[in-house]
mmCIF file of C-alpha atoms in Angstrom:
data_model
loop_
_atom_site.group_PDB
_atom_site.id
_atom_site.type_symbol
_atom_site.label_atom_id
_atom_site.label_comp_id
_atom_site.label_asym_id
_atom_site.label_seq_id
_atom_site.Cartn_x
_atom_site.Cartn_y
_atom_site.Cartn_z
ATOM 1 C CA UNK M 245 44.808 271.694 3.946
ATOM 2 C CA UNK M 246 44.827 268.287 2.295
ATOM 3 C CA UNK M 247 48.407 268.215 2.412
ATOM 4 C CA UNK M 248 48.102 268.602 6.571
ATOM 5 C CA UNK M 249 44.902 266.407 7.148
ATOM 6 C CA UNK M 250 47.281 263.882 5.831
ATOM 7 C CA UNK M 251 50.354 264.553 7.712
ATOM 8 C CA UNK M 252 47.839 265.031 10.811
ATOM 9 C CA UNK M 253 47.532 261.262 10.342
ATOM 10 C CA UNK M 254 51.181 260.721 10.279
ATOM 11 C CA UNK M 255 51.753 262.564 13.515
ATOM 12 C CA UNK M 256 48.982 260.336 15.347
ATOM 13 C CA UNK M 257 50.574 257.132 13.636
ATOM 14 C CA UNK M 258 54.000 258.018 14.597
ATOM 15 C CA UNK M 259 53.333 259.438 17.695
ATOM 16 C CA UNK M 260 51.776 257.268 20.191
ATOM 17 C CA UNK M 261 51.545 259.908 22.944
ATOM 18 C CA UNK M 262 49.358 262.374 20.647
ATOM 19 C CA UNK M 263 47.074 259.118 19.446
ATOM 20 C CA UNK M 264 46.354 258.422 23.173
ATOM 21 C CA UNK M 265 45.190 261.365 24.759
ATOM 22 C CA UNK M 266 43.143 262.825 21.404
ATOM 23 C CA UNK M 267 42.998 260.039 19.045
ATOM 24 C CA UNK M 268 40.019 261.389 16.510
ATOM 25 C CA UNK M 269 37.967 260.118 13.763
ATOM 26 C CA UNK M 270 38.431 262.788 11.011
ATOM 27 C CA UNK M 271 37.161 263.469 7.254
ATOM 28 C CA UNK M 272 38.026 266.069 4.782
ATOM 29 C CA UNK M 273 35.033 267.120 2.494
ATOM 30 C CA UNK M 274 35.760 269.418 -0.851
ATOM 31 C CA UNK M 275 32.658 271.242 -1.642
ATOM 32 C CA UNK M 276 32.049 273.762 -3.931
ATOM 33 C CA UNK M 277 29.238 276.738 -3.183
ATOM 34 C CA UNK M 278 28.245 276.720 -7.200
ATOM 35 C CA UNK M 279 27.126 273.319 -9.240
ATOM 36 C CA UNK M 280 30.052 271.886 -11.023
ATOM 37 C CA UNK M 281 33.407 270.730 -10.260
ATOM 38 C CA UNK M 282 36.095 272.566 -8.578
ATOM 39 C CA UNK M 283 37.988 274.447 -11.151
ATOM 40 C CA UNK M 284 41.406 274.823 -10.168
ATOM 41 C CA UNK M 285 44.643 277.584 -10.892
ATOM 42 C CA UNK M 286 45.396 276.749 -14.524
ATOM 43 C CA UNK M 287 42.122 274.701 -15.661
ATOM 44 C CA UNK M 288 42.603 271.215 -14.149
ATOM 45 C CA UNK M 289 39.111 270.073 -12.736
ATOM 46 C CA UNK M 290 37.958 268.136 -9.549
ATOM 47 C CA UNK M 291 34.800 266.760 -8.304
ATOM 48 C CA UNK M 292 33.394 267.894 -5.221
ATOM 49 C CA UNK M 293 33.018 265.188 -2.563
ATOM 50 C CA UNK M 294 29.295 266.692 -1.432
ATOM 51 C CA UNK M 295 27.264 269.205 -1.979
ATOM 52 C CA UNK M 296 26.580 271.994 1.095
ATOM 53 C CA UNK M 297 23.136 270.657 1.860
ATOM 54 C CA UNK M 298 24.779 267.237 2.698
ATOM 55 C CA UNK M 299 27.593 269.130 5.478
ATOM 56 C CA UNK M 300 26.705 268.579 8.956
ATOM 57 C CA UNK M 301 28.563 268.763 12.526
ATOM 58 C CA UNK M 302 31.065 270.849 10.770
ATOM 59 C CA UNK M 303 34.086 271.634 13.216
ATOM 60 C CA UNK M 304 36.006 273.465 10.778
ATOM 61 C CA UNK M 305 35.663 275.263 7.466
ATOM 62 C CA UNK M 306 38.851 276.493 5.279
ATOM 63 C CA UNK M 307 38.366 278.601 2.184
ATOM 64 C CA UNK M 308 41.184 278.753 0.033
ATOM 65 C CA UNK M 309 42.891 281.862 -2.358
ATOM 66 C CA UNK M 310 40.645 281.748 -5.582
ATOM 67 C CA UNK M 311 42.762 283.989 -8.600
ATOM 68 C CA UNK M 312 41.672 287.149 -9.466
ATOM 69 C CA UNK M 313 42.875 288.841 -12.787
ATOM 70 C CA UNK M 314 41.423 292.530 -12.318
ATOM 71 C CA UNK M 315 40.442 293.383 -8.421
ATOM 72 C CA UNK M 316 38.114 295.346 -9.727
ATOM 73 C CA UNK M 317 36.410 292.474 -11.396
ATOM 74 C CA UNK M 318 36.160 290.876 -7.908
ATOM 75 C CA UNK M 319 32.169 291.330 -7.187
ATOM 76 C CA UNK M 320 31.745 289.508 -10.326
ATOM 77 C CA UNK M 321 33.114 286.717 -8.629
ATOM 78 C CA UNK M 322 30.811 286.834 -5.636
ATOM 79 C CA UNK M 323 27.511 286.548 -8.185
ATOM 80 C CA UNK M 324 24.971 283.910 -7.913
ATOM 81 C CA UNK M 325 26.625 282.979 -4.458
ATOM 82 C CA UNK M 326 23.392 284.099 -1.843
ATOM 83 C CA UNK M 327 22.972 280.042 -0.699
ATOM 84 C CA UNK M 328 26.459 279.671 -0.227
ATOM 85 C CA UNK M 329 26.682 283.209 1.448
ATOM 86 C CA UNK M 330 24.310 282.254 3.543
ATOM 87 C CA UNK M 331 25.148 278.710 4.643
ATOM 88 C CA UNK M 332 28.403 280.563 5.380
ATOM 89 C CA UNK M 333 26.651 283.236 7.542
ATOM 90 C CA UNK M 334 24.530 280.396 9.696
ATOM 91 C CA UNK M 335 28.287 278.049 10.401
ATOM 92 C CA UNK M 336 29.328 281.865 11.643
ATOM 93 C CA UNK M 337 26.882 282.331 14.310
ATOM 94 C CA UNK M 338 26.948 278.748 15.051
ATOM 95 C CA UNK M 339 30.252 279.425 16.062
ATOM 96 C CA UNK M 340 32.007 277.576 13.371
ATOM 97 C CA UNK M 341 35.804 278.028 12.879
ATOM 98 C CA UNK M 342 36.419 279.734 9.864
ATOM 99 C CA UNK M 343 39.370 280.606 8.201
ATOM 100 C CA UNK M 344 39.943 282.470 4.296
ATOM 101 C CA UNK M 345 43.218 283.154 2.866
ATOM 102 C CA UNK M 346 43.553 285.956 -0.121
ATOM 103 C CA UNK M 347 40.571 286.815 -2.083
ATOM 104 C CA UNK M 348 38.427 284.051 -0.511
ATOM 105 C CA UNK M 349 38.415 286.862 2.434
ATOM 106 C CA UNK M 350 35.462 288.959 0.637
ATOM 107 C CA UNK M 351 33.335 285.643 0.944
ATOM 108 C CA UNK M 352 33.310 286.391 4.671
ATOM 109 C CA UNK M 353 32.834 290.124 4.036
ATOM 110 C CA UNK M 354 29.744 289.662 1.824
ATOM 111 C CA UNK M 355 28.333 286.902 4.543
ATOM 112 C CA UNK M 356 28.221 289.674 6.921
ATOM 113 C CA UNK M 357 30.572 287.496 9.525
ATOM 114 C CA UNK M 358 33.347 290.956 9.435
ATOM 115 C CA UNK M 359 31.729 293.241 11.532
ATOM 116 C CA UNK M 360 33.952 294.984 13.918
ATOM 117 C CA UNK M 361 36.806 292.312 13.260
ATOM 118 C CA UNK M 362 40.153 292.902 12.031
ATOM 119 C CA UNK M 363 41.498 290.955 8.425
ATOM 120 C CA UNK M 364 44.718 290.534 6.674
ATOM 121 C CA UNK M 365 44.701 290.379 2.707
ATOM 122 C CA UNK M 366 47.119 290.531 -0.116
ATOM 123 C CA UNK M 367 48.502 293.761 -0.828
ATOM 124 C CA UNK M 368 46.680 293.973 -4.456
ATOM 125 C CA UNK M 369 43.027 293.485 -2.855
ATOM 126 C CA UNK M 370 43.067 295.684 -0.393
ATOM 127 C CA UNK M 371 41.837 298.717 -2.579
ATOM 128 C CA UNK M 372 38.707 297.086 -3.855
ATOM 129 C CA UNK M 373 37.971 295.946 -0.630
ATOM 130 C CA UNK M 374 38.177 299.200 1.332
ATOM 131 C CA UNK M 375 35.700 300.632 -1.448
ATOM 132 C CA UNK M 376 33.469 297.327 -0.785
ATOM 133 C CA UNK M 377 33.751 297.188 2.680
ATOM 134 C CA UNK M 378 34.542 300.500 4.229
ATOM 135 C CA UNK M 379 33.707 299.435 7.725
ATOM 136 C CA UNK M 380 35.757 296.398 8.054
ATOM 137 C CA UNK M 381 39.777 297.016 9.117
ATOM 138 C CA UNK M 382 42.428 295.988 7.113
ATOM 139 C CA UNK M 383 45.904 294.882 7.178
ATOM 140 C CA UNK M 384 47.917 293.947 4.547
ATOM 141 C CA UNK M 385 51.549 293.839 6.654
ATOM 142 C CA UNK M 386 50.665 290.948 9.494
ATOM 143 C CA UNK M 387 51.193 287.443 8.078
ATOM 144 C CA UNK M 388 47.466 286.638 9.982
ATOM 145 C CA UNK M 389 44.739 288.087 11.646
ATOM 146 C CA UNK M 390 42.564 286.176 13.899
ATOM 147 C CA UNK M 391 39.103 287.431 15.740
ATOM 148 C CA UNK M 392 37.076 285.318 17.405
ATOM 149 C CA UNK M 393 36.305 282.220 15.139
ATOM 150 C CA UNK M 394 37.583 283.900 11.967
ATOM 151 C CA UNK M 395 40.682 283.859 10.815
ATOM 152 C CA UNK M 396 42.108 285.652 7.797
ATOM 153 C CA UNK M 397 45.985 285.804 5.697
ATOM 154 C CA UNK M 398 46.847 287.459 2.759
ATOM 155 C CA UNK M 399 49.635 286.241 0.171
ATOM 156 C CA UNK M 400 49.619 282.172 -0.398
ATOM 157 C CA UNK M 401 52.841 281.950 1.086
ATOM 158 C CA UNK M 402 50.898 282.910 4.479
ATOM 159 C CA UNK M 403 48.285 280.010 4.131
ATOM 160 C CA UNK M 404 50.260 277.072 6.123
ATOM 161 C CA UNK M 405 50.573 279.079 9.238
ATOM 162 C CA UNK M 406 46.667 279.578 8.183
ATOM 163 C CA UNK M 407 46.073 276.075 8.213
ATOM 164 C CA UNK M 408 48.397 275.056 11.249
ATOM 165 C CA UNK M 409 46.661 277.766 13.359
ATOM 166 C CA UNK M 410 42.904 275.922 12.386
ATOM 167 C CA UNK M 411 43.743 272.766 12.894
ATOM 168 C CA UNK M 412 45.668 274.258 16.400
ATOM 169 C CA UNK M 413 42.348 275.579 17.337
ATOM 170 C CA UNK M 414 39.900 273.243 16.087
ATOM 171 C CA UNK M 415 41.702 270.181 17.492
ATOM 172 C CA UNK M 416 45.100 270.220 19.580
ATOM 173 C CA UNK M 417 47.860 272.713 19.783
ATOM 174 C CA UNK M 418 50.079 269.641 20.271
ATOM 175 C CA UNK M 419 48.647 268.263 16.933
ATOM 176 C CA UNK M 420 49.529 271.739 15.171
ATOM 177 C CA UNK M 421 52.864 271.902 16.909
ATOM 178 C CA UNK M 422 53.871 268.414 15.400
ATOM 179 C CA UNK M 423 52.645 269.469 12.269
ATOM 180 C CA UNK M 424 54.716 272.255 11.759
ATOM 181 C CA UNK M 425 57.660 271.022 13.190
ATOM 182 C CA UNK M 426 57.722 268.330 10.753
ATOM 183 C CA UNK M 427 58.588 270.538 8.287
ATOM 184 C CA UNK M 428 61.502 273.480 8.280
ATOM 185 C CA UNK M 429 60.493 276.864 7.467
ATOM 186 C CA UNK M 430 59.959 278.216 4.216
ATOM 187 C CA UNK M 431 59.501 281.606 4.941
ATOM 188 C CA UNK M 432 62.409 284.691 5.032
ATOM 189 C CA UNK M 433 63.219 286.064 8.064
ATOM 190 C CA UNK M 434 61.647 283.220 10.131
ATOM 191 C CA UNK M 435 64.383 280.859 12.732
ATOM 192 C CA UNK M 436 63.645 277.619 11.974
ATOM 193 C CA UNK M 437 65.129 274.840 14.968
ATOM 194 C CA UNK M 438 66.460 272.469 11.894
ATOM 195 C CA UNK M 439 69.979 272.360 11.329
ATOM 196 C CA UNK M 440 71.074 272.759 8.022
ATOM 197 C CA UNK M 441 73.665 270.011 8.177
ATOM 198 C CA UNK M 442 71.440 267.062 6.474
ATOM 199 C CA UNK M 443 72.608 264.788 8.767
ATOM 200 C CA UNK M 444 71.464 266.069 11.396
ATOM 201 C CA UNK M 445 68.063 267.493 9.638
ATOM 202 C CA UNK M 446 67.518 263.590 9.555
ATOM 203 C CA UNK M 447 68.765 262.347 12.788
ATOM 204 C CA UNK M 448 66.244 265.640 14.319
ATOM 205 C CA UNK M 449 63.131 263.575 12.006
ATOM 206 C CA UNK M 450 63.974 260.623 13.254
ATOM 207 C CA UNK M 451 64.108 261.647 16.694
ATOM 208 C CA UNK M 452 60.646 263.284 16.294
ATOM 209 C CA UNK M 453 58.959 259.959 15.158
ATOM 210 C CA UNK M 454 60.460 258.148 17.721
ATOM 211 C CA UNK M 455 60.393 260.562 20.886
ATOM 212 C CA UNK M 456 58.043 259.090 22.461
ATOM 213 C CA UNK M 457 59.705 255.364 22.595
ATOM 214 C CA UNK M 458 62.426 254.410 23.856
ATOM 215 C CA UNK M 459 65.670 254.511 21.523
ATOM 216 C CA UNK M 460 69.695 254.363 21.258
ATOM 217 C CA UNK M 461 71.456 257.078 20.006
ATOM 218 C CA UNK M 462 73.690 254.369 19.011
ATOM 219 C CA UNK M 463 70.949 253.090 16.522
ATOM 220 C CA UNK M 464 70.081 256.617 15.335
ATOM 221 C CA UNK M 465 73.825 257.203 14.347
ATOM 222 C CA UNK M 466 73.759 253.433 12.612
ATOM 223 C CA UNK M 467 70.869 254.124 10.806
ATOM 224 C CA UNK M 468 72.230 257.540 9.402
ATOM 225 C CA UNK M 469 75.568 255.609 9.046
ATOM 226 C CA UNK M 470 77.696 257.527 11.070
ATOM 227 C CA UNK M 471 79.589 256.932 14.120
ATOM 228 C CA UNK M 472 78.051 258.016 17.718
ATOM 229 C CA UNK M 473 80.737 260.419 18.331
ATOM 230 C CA UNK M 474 80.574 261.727 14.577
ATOM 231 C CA UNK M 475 77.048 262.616 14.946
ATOM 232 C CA UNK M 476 77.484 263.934 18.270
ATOM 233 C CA UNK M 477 79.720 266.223 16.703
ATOM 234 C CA UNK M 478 77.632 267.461 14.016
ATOM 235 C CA UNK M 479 75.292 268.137 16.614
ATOM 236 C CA UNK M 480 77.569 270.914 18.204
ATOM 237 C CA UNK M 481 78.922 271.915 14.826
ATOM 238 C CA UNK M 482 75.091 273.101 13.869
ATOM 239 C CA UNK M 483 74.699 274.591 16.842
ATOM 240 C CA UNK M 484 71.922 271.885 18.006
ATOM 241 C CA UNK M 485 73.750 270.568 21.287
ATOM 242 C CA UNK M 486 72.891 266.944 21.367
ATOM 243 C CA UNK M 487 71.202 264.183 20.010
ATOM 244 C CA UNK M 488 69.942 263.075 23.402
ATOM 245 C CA UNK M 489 69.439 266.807 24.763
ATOM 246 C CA UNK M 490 67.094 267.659 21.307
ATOM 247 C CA UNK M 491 65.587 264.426 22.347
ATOM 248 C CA UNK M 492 64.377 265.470 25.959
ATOM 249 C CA UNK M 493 63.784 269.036 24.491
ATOM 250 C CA UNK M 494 61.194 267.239 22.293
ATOM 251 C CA UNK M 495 59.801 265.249 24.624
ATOM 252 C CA UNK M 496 59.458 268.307 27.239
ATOM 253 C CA UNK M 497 57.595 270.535 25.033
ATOM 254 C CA UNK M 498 55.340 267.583 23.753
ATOM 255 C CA UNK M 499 54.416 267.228 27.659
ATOM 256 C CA UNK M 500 53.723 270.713 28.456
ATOM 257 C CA UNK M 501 50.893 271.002 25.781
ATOM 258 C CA UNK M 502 49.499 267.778 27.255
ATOM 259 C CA UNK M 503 49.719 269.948 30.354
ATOM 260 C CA UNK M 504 47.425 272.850 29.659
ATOM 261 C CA UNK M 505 45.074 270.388 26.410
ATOM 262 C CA UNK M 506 44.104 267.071 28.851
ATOM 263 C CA UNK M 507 43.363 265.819 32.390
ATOM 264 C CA UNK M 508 45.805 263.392 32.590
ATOM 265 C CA UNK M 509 48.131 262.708 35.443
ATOM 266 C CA UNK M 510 51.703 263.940 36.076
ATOM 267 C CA UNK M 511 52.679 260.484 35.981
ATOM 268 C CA UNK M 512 50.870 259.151 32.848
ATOM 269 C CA UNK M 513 52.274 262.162 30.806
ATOM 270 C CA UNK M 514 56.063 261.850 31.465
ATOM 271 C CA UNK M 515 55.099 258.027 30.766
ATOM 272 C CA UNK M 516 53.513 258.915 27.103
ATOM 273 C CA UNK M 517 56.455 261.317 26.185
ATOM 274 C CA UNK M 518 58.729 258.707 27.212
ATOM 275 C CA UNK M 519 60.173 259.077 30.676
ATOM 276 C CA UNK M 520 59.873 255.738 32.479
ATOM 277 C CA UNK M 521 61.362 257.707 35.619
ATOM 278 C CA UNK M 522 58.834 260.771 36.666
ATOM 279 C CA UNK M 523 61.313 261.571 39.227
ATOM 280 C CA UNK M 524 63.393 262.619 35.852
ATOM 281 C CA UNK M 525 60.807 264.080 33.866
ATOM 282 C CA UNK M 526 59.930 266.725 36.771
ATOM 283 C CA UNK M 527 63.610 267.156 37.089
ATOM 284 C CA UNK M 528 64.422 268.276 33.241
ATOM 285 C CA UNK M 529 60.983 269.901 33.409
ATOM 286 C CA UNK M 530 61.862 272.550 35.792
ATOM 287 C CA UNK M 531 64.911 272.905 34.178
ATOM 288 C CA UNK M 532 63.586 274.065 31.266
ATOM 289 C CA UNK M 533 60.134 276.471 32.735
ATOM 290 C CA UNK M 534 61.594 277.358 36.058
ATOM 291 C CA UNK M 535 58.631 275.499 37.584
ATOM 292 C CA UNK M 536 57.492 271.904 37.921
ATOM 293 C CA UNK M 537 54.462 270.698 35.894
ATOM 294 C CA UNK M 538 51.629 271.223 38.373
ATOM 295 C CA UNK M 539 52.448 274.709 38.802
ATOM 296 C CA UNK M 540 53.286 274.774 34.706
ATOM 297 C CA UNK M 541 49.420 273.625 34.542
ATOM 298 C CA UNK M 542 47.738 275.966 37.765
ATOM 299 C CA UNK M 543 49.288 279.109 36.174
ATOM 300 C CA UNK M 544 48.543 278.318 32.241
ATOM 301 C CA UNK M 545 45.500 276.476 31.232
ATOM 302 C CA UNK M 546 42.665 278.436 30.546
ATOM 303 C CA UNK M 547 39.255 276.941 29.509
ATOM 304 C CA UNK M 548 39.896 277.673 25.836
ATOM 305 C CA UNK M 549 43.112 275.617 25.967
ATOM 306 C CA UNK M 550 41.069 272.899 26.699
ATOM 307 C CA UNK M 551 38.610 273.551 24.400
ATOM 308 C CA UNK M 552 41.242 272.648 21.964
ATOM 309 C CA UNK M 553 41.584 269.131 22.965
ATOM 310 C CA UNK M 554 37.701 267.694 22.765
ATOM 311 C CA UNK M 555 37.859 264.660 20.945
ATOM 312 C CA UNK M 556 35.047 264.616 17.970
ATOM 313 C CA UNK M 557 33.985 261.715 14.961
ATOM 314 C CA UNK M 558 33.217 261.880 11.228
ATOM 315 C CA UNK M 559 34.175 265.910 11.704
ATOM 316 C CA UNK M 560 33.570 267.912 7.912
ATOM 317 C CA UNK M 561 36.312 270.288 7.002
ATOM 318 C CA UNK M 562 35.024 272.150 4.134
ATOM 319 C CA UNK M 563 36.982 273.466 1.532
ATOM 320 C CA UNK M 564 35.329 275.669 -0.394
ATOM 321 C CA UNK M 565 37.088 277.921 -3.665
#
């Protein structure tokens, strides 16, 4: 989480399109629901920025994996917790996004916020927790579960698409979508859209941070230090067409989350992606949906979507272990 509330600033920096239509005032808290510092995976210790009592307008609260050496143990864990519990149980029926990855899931379970809703959790915890929790359903082969406000993952290695999905739903799925694309995958079995070739891994980066201006390819294949035609070529080679068509493909999808997540016009979107042309923009958009963007809009945005995109100050993201 601290690792994306920071690139979440890089995205709005680089990205003048995203700043415009849902620039946001943001903070990330670090609490902690016992007295103390945080105690972190292999002793290192770090202050808490607040206690709970001082939280307020929180629009989102992540709780992280906390290590567990017996599962059996785990209710040990949970002792002494009732404020925190509770606190926990009040953001829930206020409606609070919450999401737990790993063993941080039996917080939720012992706040009473699981009833009738559907988790994910490591492999090694679900035992204990069907003999805690009977009622609650569990599934430890999905990467992520999501119910309502509450979303759950099991294994670490789950816990970015965690994150990317809160800050999707809490904020912007634009804002989630440049997050993640920032970054290949990590995971096996998942297609990531980066090339492998490194040259054209960083002409696709550079591309990204720029999309929304208005650039050479000539100067992207100077700055990489390679001819036009070289880098054109490298393009094909990894399978990624071209510079200029990854370009529009960028700029495209960027639009059609403005679509369904703001208000604005036709016009002043294909503007902030970087179409100077609209004429253009509708032209490559129905290329690429079959539809031009009105009808892209009428048949997909739903009142949730654009719950998504309410702009909000001095929000609290809790992070609790």
């Amino acid at each position: 989480m601290l690792d994306a509330h920071a690139r979440m600033g890089e995205a709005f920096v680089a990205n003048p399109a995203l700043g415009n239509y849902a620039s946001m005032h943001t903070s990330l808290r670090l609490t902690c629901p016992l007295p103390g510092p945080l105690t972190l995976s292999g002793g290192r210790r770090m202050g808490p920025d607040c206690p709970l009592s001082q939280l307020d307008d929180v629009r989102l609260i992540y709780l992280p994996s906390f290590q567990i050496v017996d599962p059996d143990m785990i209710i040990d864990n949970l002792r002494g917790m009732e404020a925190f519990h509770a606190w926990l149980r009040a953001r829930g029926e206020d409606g609070v996004l919450i999401g737990a990855c790993g063993a941080s899931v039996f917080h939720l379970a012992v706040a009473g916020l699981l009833a009738d809703r559907h988790v994910t959790l490591h492999p090694r915890l679900v035992t204990t927790f069907r003999k805690l929790f009977p009622a609650v359903p569990v599934d430890h082969i999905d990467t992520m579960s999501v119910s309502g406000r509450i979303m759950t993952c099991g294994p670490d290695s789950d816990n970015p698409a965690l994150v990317l999905r809160l800050l999707g739903e809490a904020f912007s799925i634009a804002v989630a979508q440049s997050l993640a694309l920032r970054e290949p995958s990590g995971r096996p079995g998942q297609q990531s859209e980066y090339a492998l070739d490194p040259v054209v891994l960083r002409a696709q980066l550079w591309i990204r941070e720029r999309f929304t201006r208005t650039f050479r390819i000539a100067d992207l294949a100077m700055e990489l230090g390679v001819s036009h035609q070289a880098l054109i070529r490298r393009f094909r080679a990894a399978g990624a067409d071209t510079p200029r068509a990854f370009a529009q493909q960028v700029r495209v999808d960027s639009a059609a989350s403005m679509l369904l997540e703001t208000n604005r016009s036709i016009t002043e979107i294909a503007q902030l992606v970087g179409y100077a042309d609209v004429a253009s923009f509708r032209q490559v958009f129905m290329a690429k949906f079959g539809m031009n963007p009105s009808a892209y809009r009428a048949s997909r945005r739903t009142g949730a979507a654009l719950g998504t995109a309410r702009s909000r100050t001095d929000q609290s993201f809790p992070i609790v272990p």
